[in-house]
PDB file of C-alpha atoms and ligand atoms in Angstrom:
ATOM      1  CA  MET M   1     -18.034 -20.169  29.324  1.00  0.00           C
ATOM      2  CA  ASN M   2     -14.502 -19.603  30.453  1.00  0.00           C
ATOM      3  CA  LEU M   3     -11.857 -17.584  28.609  1.00  0.00           C
ATOM      4  CA  SER M   4      -9.792 -20.566  27.390  1.00  0.00           C
ATOM      5  CA  TRP M   5     -12.890 -22.177  25.824  1.00  0.00           C
ATOM      6  CA  GLN M   6     -13.653 -18.926  24.008  1.00  0.00           C
ATOM      7  CA  LEU M   7     -10.055 -18.747  22.708  1.00  0.00           C
ATOM      8  CA  PHE M   8     -10.274 -22.374  21.577  1.00  0.00           C
ATOM      9  CA  CYS M   9     -13.491 -21.678  19.670  1.00  0.00           C
ATOM     10  CA  LYS M  10     -12.007 -18.586  17.984  1.00  0.00           C
ATOM     11  CA  ARG M  11      -8.907 -20.523  16.896  1.00  0.00           C
ATOM     12  CA  ALA M  12     -10.994 -23.381  15.577  1.00  0.00           C
ATOM     13  CA  LYS M  13     -13.105 -20.915  13.513  1.00  0.00           C
ATOM     14  CA  LEU M  14      -9.967 -19.250  12.215  1.00  0.00           C
ATOM     15  CA  ILE M  15      -8.620 -22.622  11.118  1.00  0.00           C
ATOM     16  CA  GLU M  16     -11.981 -23.402   9.448  1.00  0.00           C
ATOM     17  CA  ASP M  17     -11.898 -20.039   7.593  1.00  0.00           C
ATOM     18  CA  GLN M  18      -8.322 -20.637   6.487  1.00  0.00           C
ATOM     19  CA  LYS M  19      -9.286 -24.110   5.236  1.00  0.00           C
ATOM     20  CA  GLY M  20     -12.167 -22.527   3.275  1.00  0.00           C
ATOM     21  CA  ILE M  21      -9.868 -19.922   1.723  1.00  0.00           C
ATOM     22  CA  ALA M  22      -7.315 -22.636   0.850  1.00  0.00           C
ATOM     23  CA  LEU M  23     -10.050 -24.713  -0.764  1.00  0.00           C
ATOM     24  CA  ILE M  24     -11.214 -21.731  -2.828  1.00  0.00           C
ATOM     25  CA  LEU M  25      -7.624 -21.011  -3.855  1.00  0.00           C
ATOM     26  CA  VAL M  26      -7.124 -24.622  -4.885  1.00  0.00           C
ATOM     27  CA  LEU M  27     -10.349 -24.523  -6.896  1.00  0.00           C
ATOM     28  CA  VAL M  28      -9.319 -21.256  -8.571  1.00  0.00           C
ATOM     29  CA  VAL M  29      -5.890 -22.669  -9.443  1.00  0.00           C
ATOM     30  CA  ILE M  30      -7.465 -25.879 -10.784  1.00  0.00           C
ATOM     31  CA  ALA M  31      -9.946 -23.840 -12.838  1.00  0.00           C
ATOM     32  CA  LEU M  32      -7.105 -21.736 -14.242  1.00  0.00           C
ATOM     33  CA  LEU M  33      -5.060 -24.819 -15.038  1.00  0.00           C
ATOM     34  CA  VAL M  34      -8.030 -26.527 -16.710  1.00  0.00           C
ATOM     35  CA  SER M  35      -8.724 -23.467 -18.864  1.00  0.00           C
ATOM     36  CA  LEU M  36      -5.032 -23.206 -19.759  1.00  0.00           C
ATOM     37  CA  VAL M  37      -4.905 -26.889 -20.702  1.00  0.00           C
ATOM     38  CA  VAL M  38      -8.125 -26.611 -22.760  1.00  0.00           C
ATOM     39  CA  ASP M  39      -6.827 -23.496 -24.507  1.00  0.00           C
ATOM     40  CA  PHE M  40      -3.433 -25.096 -25.130  1.00  0.00           C
ATOM     41  CA  SER M  41      -5.043 -28.248 -26.433  1.00  0.00           C
ATOM     42  CA  TYR M  42      -7.333 -26.213 -28.757  1.00  0.00           C
ATOM     43  CA  THR M  43      -4.405 -24.134 -30.041  1.00  0.00           C
ATOM     44  CA  MET M  44      -2.387 -27.280 -30.610  1.00  0.00           C
ATOM     45  CA  ARG M  45      -5.238 -28.915 -32.522  1.00  0.00           C
ATOM     46  CA  VAL M  46      -5.649 -25.797 -34.698  1.00  0.00           C
ATOM     47  CA  ASP M  47      -1.877 -25.673 -35.298  1.00  0.00           C
ATOM     48  CA  LEU M  48      -1.872 -29.369 -36.122  1.00  0.00           C
ATOM     49  CA  THR M  49      -4.732 -28.943 -38.631  1.00  0.00           C
ATOM     50  CA  LEU M  50      -3.004 -25.926 -40.193  1.00  0.00           C
ATOM     51  CA  ALA M  51       0.259 -27.836 -40.442  1.00  0.00           C
ATOM     52  CA  ALA M  52      -1.526 -30.862 -41.957  1.00  0.00           C
ATOM     53  CA  ASN M  53      -3.298 -28.616 -44.490  1.00  0.00           C
ATOM     54  CA  LEU M  54      -0.026 -26.904 -45.388  1.00  0.00           C
ATOM     55  CA  ARG M  55       1.647 -30.308 -45.767  1.00  0.00           C
ATOM     56  CA  ASP M  56      -1.204 -31.505 -48.034  1.00  0.00           C
ATOM     57  CA  GLU M  57      -1.148 -28.255 -50.051  1.00  0.00           C
ATOM     58  CA  ILE M  58       2.569 -28.694 -50.702  1.00  0.00           C
ATOM     59  CA  LYS M  59       2.069 -32.374 -51.533  1.00  0.00           C
ATOM     60  CA  ALA M  60      -0.852 -31.487 -53.854  1.00  0.00           C
ATOM     61  CA  LEU M  61       1.241 -28.863 -55.665  1.00  0.00           C
ATOM     62  CA  TYR M  62       4.116 -31.297 -56.148  1.00  0.00           C
ATOM     63  CA  THR M  63       1.660 -33.987 -57.262  1.00  0.00           C
ATOM     64  CA  ALA M  64       0.419 -31.531 -59.904  1.00  0.00           C
ATOM     65  CA  ARG M  65       4.027 -30.830 -60.878  1.00  0.00           C
ATOM     66  CA  SER M  66       4.553 -34.571 -61.304  1.00  0.00           C
ATOM     67  CA  GLY M  67       1.592 -34.441 -63.676  1.00  0.00           C
ATOM     68  CA  THR M  68       3.271 -31.719 -65.741  1.00  0.00           C
ATOM     69  CA  GLU M  69       6.382 -33.898 -66.059  1.00  0.00           C
ATOM     70  CA  VAL M  70       4.263 -36.851 -67.230  1.00  0.00           C
ATOM     71  CA  ALA M  71       2.642 -34.552 -69.807  1.00  0.00           C
ATOM     72  CA  ARG M  72       6.044 -33.369 -71.024  1.00  0.00           C
ATOM     73  CA  LEU M  73       7.160 -36.968 -71.412  1.00  0.00           C
ATOM     74  CA  MET M  74       3.999 -37.863 -73.360  1.00  0.00           C
ATOM     75  CA  LEU M  75       4.590 -34.979 -75.769  1.00  0.00           C
ATOM     76  CA  LYS M  76       8.257 -35.859 -76.080  1.00  0.00           C
ATOM     77  CA  GLU M  77       7.422 -39.447 -77.029  1.00  0.00           C
ATOM     78  CA  ASP M  78       4.600 -38.422 -79.366  1.00  0.00           C
ATOM     79  CA  ASP M  79       4.995 -38.757 -83.131  1.00  0.00           C
ATOM     80  CA  PRO M  80       5.612 -35.154 -84.279  1.00  0.00           C
ATOM     81  CA  VAL M  81       4.803 -35.868 -87.953  1.00  0.00           C
ATOM     82  CA  TYR M  82       1.132 -35.184 -87.236  1.00  0.00           C
ATOM     83  CA  ASP M  83      -0.886 -34.322 -84.118  1.00  0.00           C
ATOM     84  CA  SER M  84      -4.395 -35.604 -83.649  1.00  0.00           C
ATOM     85  CA  LEU M  85      -6.982 -36.333 -80.995  1.00  0.00           C
ATOM     86  CA  ASP M  86      -6.444 -40.119 -81.111  1.00  0.00           C
ATOM     87  CA  GLU M  87      -2.912 -39.777 -79.742  1.00  0.00           C
ATOM     88  CA  ASP M  88      -1.894 -40.484 -76.126  1.00  0.00           C
ATOM     89  CA  TRP M  89      -1.430 -36.817 -75.146  1.00  0.00           C
ATOM     90  CA  ALA M  90      -5.075 -36.084 -76.018  1.00  0.00           C
ATOM     91  CA  GLN M  91      -6.199 -38.835 -73.605  1.00  0.00           C
ATOM     92  CA  PHE M  92      -4.062 -37.506 -70.744  1.00  0.00           C
ATOM     93  CA  THR M  93      -6.956 -37.473 -68.248  1.00  0.00           C
ATOM     94  CA  GLU M  94      -8.201 -40.950 -68.986  1.00  0.00           C
ATOM     95  CA  HIS M  95      -4.792 -42.605 -68.911  1.00  0.00           C
ATOM     96  CA  PRO M  96      -5.281 -45.236 -66.165  1.00  0.00           C
ATOM     97  CA  GLY M  97      -1.553 -45.622 -65.495  1.00  0.00           C
ATOM     98  CA  PHE M  98      -1.210 -42.102 -64.223  1.00  0.00           C
ATOM     99  CA  ILE M  99      -3.937 -41.761 -61.631  1.00  0.00           C
ATOM    100  CA  SER M 100      -3.437 -43.520 -58.314  1.00  0.00           C
ATOM    101  CA  GLN M 101      -6.609 -44.534 -56.533  1.00  0.00           C
ATOM    102  CA  ASP M 102      -5.479 -43.769 -52.963  1.00  0.00           C
ATOM    103  CA  ASP M 103      -5.774 -40.408 -51.279  1.00  0.00           C
ATOM    104  CA  GLU M 104      -2.055 -39.891 -50.886  1.00  0.00           C
ATOM    105  CA  GLY M 105      -1.728 -37.917 -54.077  1.00  0.00           C
ATOM    106  CA  ARG M 106      -3.250 -38.148 -57.484  1.00  0.00           C
ATOM    107  CA  PHE M 107      -3.536 -35.830 -60.416  1.00  0.00           C
ATOM    108  CA  LYS M 108      -5.829 -35.333 -63.314  1.00  0.00           C
ATOM    109  CA  GLY M 109      -5.627 -32.953 -66.203  1.00  0.00           C
ATOM    110  CA  THR M 110      -6.004 -32.155 -69.845  1.00  0.00           C
ATOM    111  CA  ILE M 111      -3.641 -31.337 -72.670  1.00  0.00           C
ATOM    112  CA  GLU M 112      -5.030 -29.071 -75.343  1.00  0.00           C
ATOM    113  CA  ASP M 113      -3.508 -28.302 -78.718  1.00  0.00           C
ATOM    114  CA  GLU M 114      -3.150 -24.530 -79.010  1.00  0.00           C
ATOM    115  CA  ALA M 115      -3.219 -24.882 -82.816  1.00  0.00           C
ATOM    116  CA  SER M 116      -6.837 -26.026 -82.506  1.00  0.00           C
ATOM    117  CA  LYS M 117      -7.743 -22.350 -82.009  1.00  0.00           C
ATOM    118  CA  MET M 118      -7.505 -19.135 -84.007  1.00  0.00           C
ATOM    119  CA  ALA M 119      -4.232 -17.242 -83.488  1.00  0.00           C
ATOM    120  CA  ILE M 120      -5.543 -13.789 -82.549  1.00  0.00           C
ATOM    121  CA  ASN M 121      -2.182 -12.055 -83.031  1.00  0.00           C
ATOM    122  CA  GLU M 122      -2.191 -13.057 -86.725  1.00  0.00           C
ATOM    123  CA  LEU M 123      -4.845 -10.365 -87.179  1.00  0.00           C
ATOM    124  CA  VAL M 124      -2.067  -7.830 -87.396  1.00  0.00           C
ATOM    125  CA  THR M 125       0.980  -8.110 -89.652  1.00  0.00           C
ATOM    126  CA  GLU M 126       4.528  -7.455 -88.468  1.00  0.00           C
ATOM    127  CA  ALA M 127       4.136  -3.949 -89.903  1.00  0.00           C
ATOM    128  CA  GLY M 128       1.276  -3.404 -87.447  1.00  0.00           C
ATOM    129  CA  GLU M 129      -1.470  -3.465 -90.104  1.00  0.00           C
ATOM    130  CA  VAL M 130      -4.583  -5.594 -90.221  1.00  0.00           C
ATOM    131  CA  ASP M 131      -4.473  -8.844 -92.245  1.00  0.00           C
ATOM    132  CA  GLU M 132      -7.767  -8.828 -94.155  1.00  0.00           C
ATOM    133  CA  ASP M 133      -8.015 -12.639 -94.441  1.00  0.00           C
ATOM    134  CA  ARG M 134      -7.577 -13.088 -90.689  1.00  0.00           C
ATOM    135  CA  LEU M 135     -10.098 -10.317 -90.113  1.00  0.00           C
ATOM    136  CA  LYS M 136     -12.599 -12.359 -92.147  1.00  0.00           C
ATOM    137  CA  GLN M 137     -11.773 -15.342 -89.921  1.00  0.00           C
ATOM    138  CA  LEU M 138     -12.417 -13.348 -86.732  1.00  0.00           C
ATOM    139  CA  THR M 139     -15.638 -11.953 -88.202  1.00  0.00           C
ATOM    140  CA  ARG M 140     -16.847 -15.493 -88.972  1.00  0.00           C
ATOM    141  CA  LEU M 141     -15.968 -16.536 -85.410  1.00  0.00           C
ATOM    142  CA  PHE M 142     -18.042 -13.643 -84.045  1.00  0.00           C
ATOM    143  CA  GLN M 143     -20.949 -14.564 -86.337  1.00  0.00           C
ATOM    144  CA  LEU M 144     -20.812 -18.220 -85.314  1.00  0.00           C
ATOM    145  CA  LEU M 145     -20.786 -17.233 -81.641  1.00  0.00           C
ATOM    146  CA  GLU M 146     -23.583 -14.710 -82.325  1.00  0.00           C
ATOM    147  CA  LEU M 147     -21.495 -11.880 -80.864  1.00  0.00           C
ATOM    148  CA  ASP M 148     -21.875  -8.182 -81.624  1.00  0.00           C
ATOM    149  CA  LEU M 149     -19.627  -7.340 -84.603  1.00  0.00           C
ATOM    150  CA  ASP M 150     -19.218  -3.790 -83.208  1.00  0.00           C
ATOM    151  CA  LEU M 151     -16.627  -5.257 -80.849  1.00  0.00           C
ATOM    152  CA  ILE M 152     -14.225  -6.040 -83.700  1.00  0.00           C
ATOM    153  CA  ASP M 153     -13.107  -2.428 -84.351  1.00  0.00           C
ATOM    154  CA  PRO M 154     -11.895  -1.926 -80.755  1.00  0.00           C
ATOM    155  CA  ILE M 155      -9.996  -5.251 -80.927  1.00  0.00           C
ATOM    156  CA  LEU M 156      -8.256  -4.177 -84.154  1.00  0.00           C
ATOM    157  CA  ASP M 157      -7.361  -0.780 -82.655  1.00  0.00           C
ATOM    158  CA  TRP M 158      -5.994  -2.518 -79.556  1.00  0.00           C
ATOM    159  CA  LEU M 159      -3.684  -4.613 -81.745  1.00  0.00           C
ATOM    160  CA  ASP M 160      -2.685  -2.269 -84.584  1.00  0.00           C
ATOM    161  CA  SER M 161       0.315  -0.030 -84.114  1.00  0.00           C
ATOM    162  CA  ASP M 162      -1.344   3.247 -85.064  1.00  0.00           C
ATOM    163  CA  ASP M 163      -3.250   5.653 -82.855  1.00  0.00           C
ATOM    164  CA  ARG M 164      -6.153   6.357 -85.237  1.00  0.00           C
ATOM    165  CA  PRO M 165      -9.441   4.966 -83.925  1.00  0.00           C
ATOM    166  CA  ARG M 166     -11.687   3.041 -86.360  1.00  0.00           C
ATOM    167  CA  PRO M 167     -15.351   4.161 -86.651  1.00  0.00           C
ATOM    168  CA  LEU M 168     -16.431   1.978 -83.713  1.00  0.00           C
ATOM    169  CA  GLY M 169     -12.967   1.556 -82.229  1.00  0.00           C
ATOM    170  CA  ALA M 170     -10.925   3.067 -79.429  1.00  0.00           C
ATOM    171  CA  GLU M 171      -7.327   4.132 -79.049  1.00  0.00           C
ATOM    172  CA  ASP M 172      -5.186   5.684 -76.322  1.00  0.00           C
ATOM    173  CA  GLU M 173      -7.419   8.724 -75.902  1.00  0.00           C
ATOM    174  CA  TYR M 174     -10.345   6.523 -74.851  1.00  0.00           C
ATOM    175  CA  TYR M 175      -8.331   4.283 -72.502  1.00  0.00           C
ATOM    176  CA  GLN M 176      -6.506   7.214 -70.868  1.00  0.00           C
ATOM    177  CA  GLY M 177      -9.907   8.705 -70.035  1.00  0.00           C
ATOM    178  CA  LEU M 178     -10.935   5.654 -68.005  1.00  0.00           C
ATOM    179  CA  SER M 179     -10.673   5.417 -64.246  1.00  0.00           C
ATOM    180  CA  PRO M 180      -8.086   4.085 -63.664  1.00  0.00           C
ATOM    181  CA  PRO M 181      -6.531   4.959 -67.034  1.00  0.00           C
ATOM    182  CA  TYR M 182      -4.320   2.540 -68.935  1.00  0.00           C
ATOM    183  CA  PRO M 183      -2.578   2.657 -72.319  1.00  0.00           C
ATOM    184  CA  CYS M 184      -3.855   1.017 -75.502  1.00  0.00           C
ATOM    185  CA  LYS M 185      -1.644  -2.013 -76.255  1.00  0.00           C
ATOM    186  CA  ASP M 186      -0.965  -1.168 -79.966  1.00  0.00           C
ATOM    187  CA  SER M 187       0.929  -4.462 -80.354  1.00  0.00           C
ATOM    188  CA  PRO M 188       0.268  -8.244 -80.220  1.00  0.00           C
ATOM    189  CA  LEU M 189      -1.387  -9.673 -77.128  1.00  0.00           C
ATOM    190  CA  SER M 190       0.755 -11.396 -74.508  1.00  0.00           C
ATOM    191  CA  ALA M 191      -2.254 -13.434 -73.347  1.00  0.00           C
ATOM    192  CA  VAL M 192      -5.834 -13.692 -74.623  1.00  0.00           C
ATOM    193  CA  GLU M 193      -7.056 -12.445 -71.210  1.00  0.00           C
ATOM    194  CA  GLU M 194      -5.798  -8.995 -72.283  1.00  0.00           C
ATOM    195  CA  LEU M 195      -8.927  -8.766 -74.445  1.00  0.00           C
ATOM    196  CA  LEU M 196     -10.837  -8.078 -71.213  1.00  0.00           C
ATOM    197  CA  LEU M 197      -9.201  -4.626 -71.282  1.00  0.00           C
ATOM    198  CA  VAL M 198     -10.644  -3.819 -74.721  1.00  0.00           C
ATOM    199  CA  LYS M 199     -13.557  -1.391 -75.001  1.00  0.00           C
ATOM    200  CA  GLY M 200     -16.896  -3.226 -74.911  1.00  0.00           C
ATOM    201  CA  MET M 201     -15.495  -6.615 -73.864  1.00  0.00           C
ATOM    202  CA  THR M 202     -17.323  -8.297 -70.994  1.00  0.00           C
ATOM    203  CA  GLU M 203     -16.609 -11.426 -68.970  1.00  0.00           C
ATOM    204  CA  ASP M 204     -19.772 -13.016 -70.412  1.00  0.00           C
ATOM    205  CA  ILE M 205     -18.511 -12.543 -73.983  1.00  0.00           C
ATOM    206  CA  PHE M 206     -14.987 -13.606 -73.114  1.00  0.00           C
ATOM    207  CA  TYR M 207     -15.612 -16.600 -70.854  1.00  0.00           C
ATOM    208  CA  GLY M 208     -19.110 -17.581 -72.005  1.00  0.00           C
ATOM    209  CA  ASP M 209     -21.411 -19.583 -69.781  1.00  0.00           C
ATOM    210  CA  GLU M 210     -22.612 -23.160 -69.330  1.00  0.00           C
ATOM    211  CA  GLU M 211     -24.778 -22.925 -72.444  1.00  0.00           C
ATOM    212  CA  LYS M 212     -22.340 -21.180 -74.752  1.00  0.00           C
ATOM    213  CA  LYS M 213     -18.556 -21.124 -74.715  1.00  0.00           C
ATOM    214  CA  GLY M 214     -16.902 -17.705 -74.854  1.00  0.00           C
ATOM    215  CA  LEU M 215     -14.107 -16.312 -77.041  1.00  0.00           C
ATOM    216  CA  VAL M 216     -11.361 -17.601 -74.740  1.00  0.00           C
ATOM    217  CA  HIS M 217     -12.049 -21.172 -75.897  1.00  0.00           C
ATOM    218  CA  TYR M 218     -11.392 -20.345 -79.563  1.00  0.00           C
ATOM    219  CA  LEU M 219      -8.474 -17.908 -79.463  1.00  0.00           C
ATOM    220  CA  THR M 220      -4.801 -18.366 -78.666  1.00  0.00           C
ATOM    221  CA  THR M 221      -1.645 -16.309 -78.404  1.00  0.00           C
ATOM    222  CA  PHE M 222       0.603 -19.355 -78.187  1.00  0.00           C
ATOM    223  CA  SER M 223       0.291 -21.244 -81.485  1.00  0.00           C
ATOM    224  CA  GLU M 224       2.496 -20.612 -84.484  1.00  0.00           C
ATOM    225  CA  GLY M 225      -0.492 -19.216 -86.366  1.00  0.00           C
ATOM    226  CA  LYS M 226      -1.966 -22.071 -88.401  1.00  0.00           C
ATOM    227  CA  VAL M 227      -5.027 -24.133 -87.449  1.00  0.00           C
ATOM    228  CA  ASN M 228      -4.508 -27.875 -86.995  1.00  0.00           C
ATOM    229  CA  ILE M 229      -7.306 -29.589 -88.951  1.00  0.00           C
ATOM    230  CA  ASN M 230      -6.806 -32.752 -86.862  1.00  0.00           C
ATOM    231  CA  THR M 231      -7.668 -31.061 -83.571  1.00  0.00           C
ATOM    232  CA  ALA M 232      -9.765 -27.950 -84.309  1.00  0.00           C
ATOM    233  CA  PRO M 233     -13.404 -28.109 -83.201  1.00  0.00           C
ATOM    234  CA  SER M 234     -16.194 -27.695 -85.776  1.00  0.00           C
ATOM    235  CA  LEU M 235     -16.602 -24.010 -85.009  1.00  0.00           C
ATOM    236  CA  VAL M 236     -12.928 -23.190 -85.653  1.00  0.00           C
ATOM    237  CA  LEU M 237     -12.976 -25.233 -88.898  1.00  0.00           C
ATOM    238  CA  GLN M 238     -15.948 -23.132 -90.005  1.00  0.00           C
ATOM    239  CA  THR M 239     -13.972 -19.909 -89.420  1.00  0.00           C
ATOM    240  CA  LEU M 240     -11.446 -20.951 -92.104  1.00  0.00           C
ATOM    241  CA  SER M 241     -13.707 -20.172 -95.055  1.00  0.00           C
ATOM    242  CA  ASP M 242     -17.212 -18.952 -95.893  1.00  0.00           C
ATOM    243  CA  SER M 243     -17.502 -22.193 -97.882  1.00  0.00           C
ATOM    244  CA  ILE M 244     -17.030 -24.419 -94.810  1.00  0.00           C
ATOM    245  CA  ASP M 245     -20.418 -24.798 -93.173  1.00  0.00           C
ATOM    246  CA  GLU M 246     -21.374 -27.036 -90.272  1.00  0.00           C
ATOM    247  CA  GLY M 247     -21.922 -29.987 -92.638  1.00  0.00           C
ATOM    248  CA  LEU M 248     -18.505 -29.717 -94.286  1.00  0.00           C
ATOM    249  CA  ALA M 249     -16.821 -29.196 -90.899  1.00  0.00           C
ATOM    250  CA  GLN M 250     -18.493 -32.427 -89.757  1.00  0.00           C
ATOM    251  CA  ALA M 251     -17.251 -34.195 -92.905  1.00  0.00           C
ATOM    252  CA  LEU M 252     -13.698 -33.109 -92.010  1.00  0.00           C
ATOM    253  CA  ILE M 253     -14.180 -34.405 -88.458  1.00  0.00           C
ATOM    254  CA  ASP M 254     -15.659 -37.720 -89.691  1.00  0.00           C
ATOM    255  CA  TYR M 255     -12.690 -38.169 -92.026  1.00  0.00           C
ATOM    256  CA  ARG M 256     -10.047 -37.511 -89.355  1.00  0.00           C
ATOM    257  CA  GLN M 257     -11.804 -39.840 -86.916  1.00  0.00           C
ATOM    258  CA  GLU M 258     -11.314 -42.667 -89.421  1.00  0.00           C
ATOM    259  CA  GLU M 259      -7.705 -41.739 -90.042  1.00  0.00           C
ATOM    260  CA  PRO M 260      -5.981 -38.493 -88.979  1.00  0.00           C
ATOM    261  CA  PHE M 261      -4.686 -36.190 -91.699  1.00  0.00           C
ATOM    262  CA  LYS M 262      -0.973 -36.880 -92.146  1.00  0.00           C
ATOM    263  CA  THR M 263      -0.546 -34.038 -94.666  1.00  0.00           C
ATOM    264  CA  ILE M 264      -2.649 -30.999 -95.464  1.00  0.00           C
ATOM    265  CA  GLU M 265      -3.099 -32.231 -99.057  1.00  0.00           C
ATOM    266  CA  GLU M 266      -5.204 -35.124 -97.735  1.00  0.00           C
ATOM    267  CA  VAL M 267      -7.957 -32.616 -97.011  1.00  0.00           C
ATOM    268  CA  ASN M 268      -8.761 -32.829-100.736  1.00  0.00           C
ATOM    269  CA  ASN M 269     -10.000 -36.402-100.138  1.00  0.00           C
ATOM    270  CA  VAL M 270     -12.852 -35.148 -97.980  1.00  0.00           C
ATOM    271  CA  PRO M 271     -16.160 -35.056 -99.913  1.00  0.00           C
ATOM    272  CA  GLY M 272     -17.199 -31.428-100.383  1.00  0.00           C
ATOM    273  CA  VAL M 273     -13.702 -29.905-100.291  1.00  0.00           C
ATOM    274  CA  THR M 274     -13.212 -28.201-103.664  1.00  0.00           C
ATOM    275  CA  ALA M 275     -10.016 -26.917-105.264  1.00  0.00           C
ATOM    276  CA  GLU M 276     -11.163 -23.368-104.427  1.00  0.00           C
ATOM    277  CA  ILE M 277     -11.664 -24.194-100.777  1.00  0.00           C
ATOM    278  CA  TYR M 278      -8.295 -25.913-100.615  1.00  0.00           C
ATOM    279  CA  SER M 279      -6.440 -22.981-102.183  1.00  0.00           C
ATOM    280  CA  GLU M 280      -8.177 -20.627 -99.754  1.00  0.00           C
ATOM    281  CA  ILE M 281      -7.408 -22.583 -96.589  1.00  0.00           C
ATOM    282  CA  ASN M 282      -4.085 -24.227 -97.379  1.00  0.00           C
ATOM    283  CA  PRO M 283      -1.928 -21.243 -96.256  1.00  0.00           C
ATOM    284  CA  VAL M 284      -3.495 -21.291 -92.798  1.00  0.00           C
ATOM    285  CA  ILE M 285      -3.919 -24.984 -92.001  1.00  0.00           C
ATOM    286  CA  THR M 286      -1.511 -27.571 -90.647  1.00  0.00           C
ATOM    287  CA  VAL M 287      -1.521 -31.154 -89.338  1.00  0.00           C
ATOM    288  CA  GLN M 288       1.256 -30.535 -86.808  1.00  0.00           C
ATOM    289  CA  SER M 289       1.366 -28.611 -83.570  1.00  0.00           C
ATOM    290  CA  SER M 290       4.214 -27.281 -81.514  1.00  0.00           C
ATOM    291  CA  THR M 291       2.388 -25.677 -78.592  1.00  0.00           C
ATOM    292  CA  PHE M 292       0.146 -27.414 -76.116  1.00  0.00           C
ATOM    293  CA  SER M 293      -1.574 -26.044 -73.025  1.00  0.00           C
ATOM    294  CA  LEU M 294      -1.806 -28.193 -69.976  1.00  0.00           C
ATOM    295  CA  ARG M 295      -4.096 -28.028 -66.968  1.00  0.00           C
ATOM    296  CA  VAL M 296      -3.216 -30.341 -64.099  1.00  0.00           C
ATOM    297  CA  GLU M 297      -4.842 -30.612 -60.694  1.00  0.00           C
ATOM    298  CA  GLY M 298      -3.021 -32.397 -57.880  1.00  0.00           C
ATOM    299  CA  GLN M 299      -5.171 -33.677 -55.036  1.00  0.00           C
ATOM    300  CA  VAL M 300      -4.181 -34.935 -51.581  1.00  0.00           C
ATOM    301  CA  ARG M 301      -6.912 -35.775 -49.030  1.00  0.00           C
ATOM    302  CA  GLY M 302      -9.336 -33.317 -50.582  1.00  0.00           C
ATOM    303  CA  ILE M 303      -6.800 -30.474 -50.873  1.00  0.00           C
ATOM    304  CA  LYS M 304      -6.441 -29.397 -54.508  1.00  0.00           C
ATOM    305  CA  LYS M 305      -3.731 -27.417 -56.283  1.00  0.00           C
ATOM    306  CA  GLY M 306      -3.783 -26.627 -59.981  1.00  0.00           C
ATOM    307  CA  ILE M 307      -1.148 -25.689 -62.532  1.00  0.00           C
ATOM    308  CA  PHE M 308      -1.699 -24.164 -65.952  1.00  0.00           C
ATOM    309  CA  MET M 309       1.284 -24.551 -68.240  1.00  0.00           C
ATOM    310  CA  VAL M 310       2.027 -23.976 -71.900  1.00  0.00           C
ATOM    311  CA  LEU M 311       4.518 -26.403 -73.393  1.00  0.00           C
ATOM    312  CA  ASN M 312       6.465 -25.799 -76.568  1.00  0.00           C
ATOM    313  CA  ARG M 313       7.865 -28.734 -78.507  1.00  0.00           C
ATOM    314  CA  GLN M 314      10.826 -28.293 -80.820  1.00  0.00           C
ATOM    315  CA  GLY M 315      12.256 -31.621 -81.965  1.00  0.00           C
ATOM    316  CA  GLU M 316      13.097 -33.673 -78.859  1.00  0.00           C
ATOM    317  CA  GLU M 317      12.771 -30.673 -76.582  1.00  0.00           C
ATOM    318  CA  VAL M 318       9.517 -30.003 -74.725  1.00  0.00           C
ATOM    319  CA  ARG M 319       9.832 -27.013 -72.476  1.00  0.00           C
ATOM    320  CA  PRO M 320       7.422 -24.766 -70.577  1.00  0.00           C
ATOM    321  CA  ILE M 321       7.052 -21.264 -72.020  1.00  0.00           C
ATOM    322  CA  PHE M 322       4.402 -20.109 -69.562  1.00  0.00           C
ATOM    323  CA  TRP M 323       2.989 -21.361 -66.288  1.00  0.00           C
ATOM    324  CA  ARG M 324       0.949 -20.252 -63.316  1.00  0.00           C
ATOM    325  CA  ALA M 325      -0.497 -21.876 -60.214  1.00  0.00           C
ATOM    326  CA  GLU M 326      -4.291 -21.954 -60.128  1.00  0.00           C
TER     327      GLU M 326
HETATM  328 CA1   CA X   1       1.657 -36.345 -82.785  1.00  0.00          CA
HETATM  329 CA1   CA X   2      -3.867   1.004 -82.222  1.00  0.00          CA
END
């Protein structure tokens, strides 16, 4: 083998090696590019999904807000002389004109009359003392719900202006000893949820469960104080007097289903309502309501956004006095 042949072979091998290295480099670059493209595509898809979800969340929230405007309009157009469950506002959810069938945005909701519940803040007078008649009403509510009456003293202490604990109650000294400590309210509640801060109150008692509704369903801080006999459930009607049992409450409901009460005097037409019962309940009943709570859920392609709002109606004006996103 001569020298030139050896040189030729070496050069050829070198070229082969260089080709191999180039091929590996190309493969590495392609692999890097592929992984970059896959990663980019994945990131883009995630970003796109996030953006679509955000878009649908915003659309769902504004769909719910549309629902609140429809509710305001219904209450504005409602006859304010009396308020009953056969009126349009009470059928808010079922109203077929207000729920679109496509997925591009629909809402559903309920309007509830706050005067269908007991006004918890009426327990205490403006002077900060307990109103004995309203205390009887709360006691009846506790009995009907089969709740421990020992919880009433702490509720009264929470609301009354003084700092003297009742036999089973609790004032600032008790609450300041908790971890973390907080002050006793000693004034009307801003929201019924505040009751969860009261000594002895539990979520089970307050919210109830599937079998039994809790206190939150029967108490309000938003009504003007009287109970609307056109909208109150049987249990709240029974809290009005020891003389109103389940049977008489049902008689009141049967009567209003035939024709809503237009005045409180009409309650005397209900079989079983005596002059004594009427004189006992007439200071605390009404047939009109001014405050309604509204729950609306907007939905867009499975994304849901809820709004809870309390609407106050004064004449032609219906305005929100409280709201929160849910
Ligand atoms: Ca009405
Ligand atoms: Ca107190």
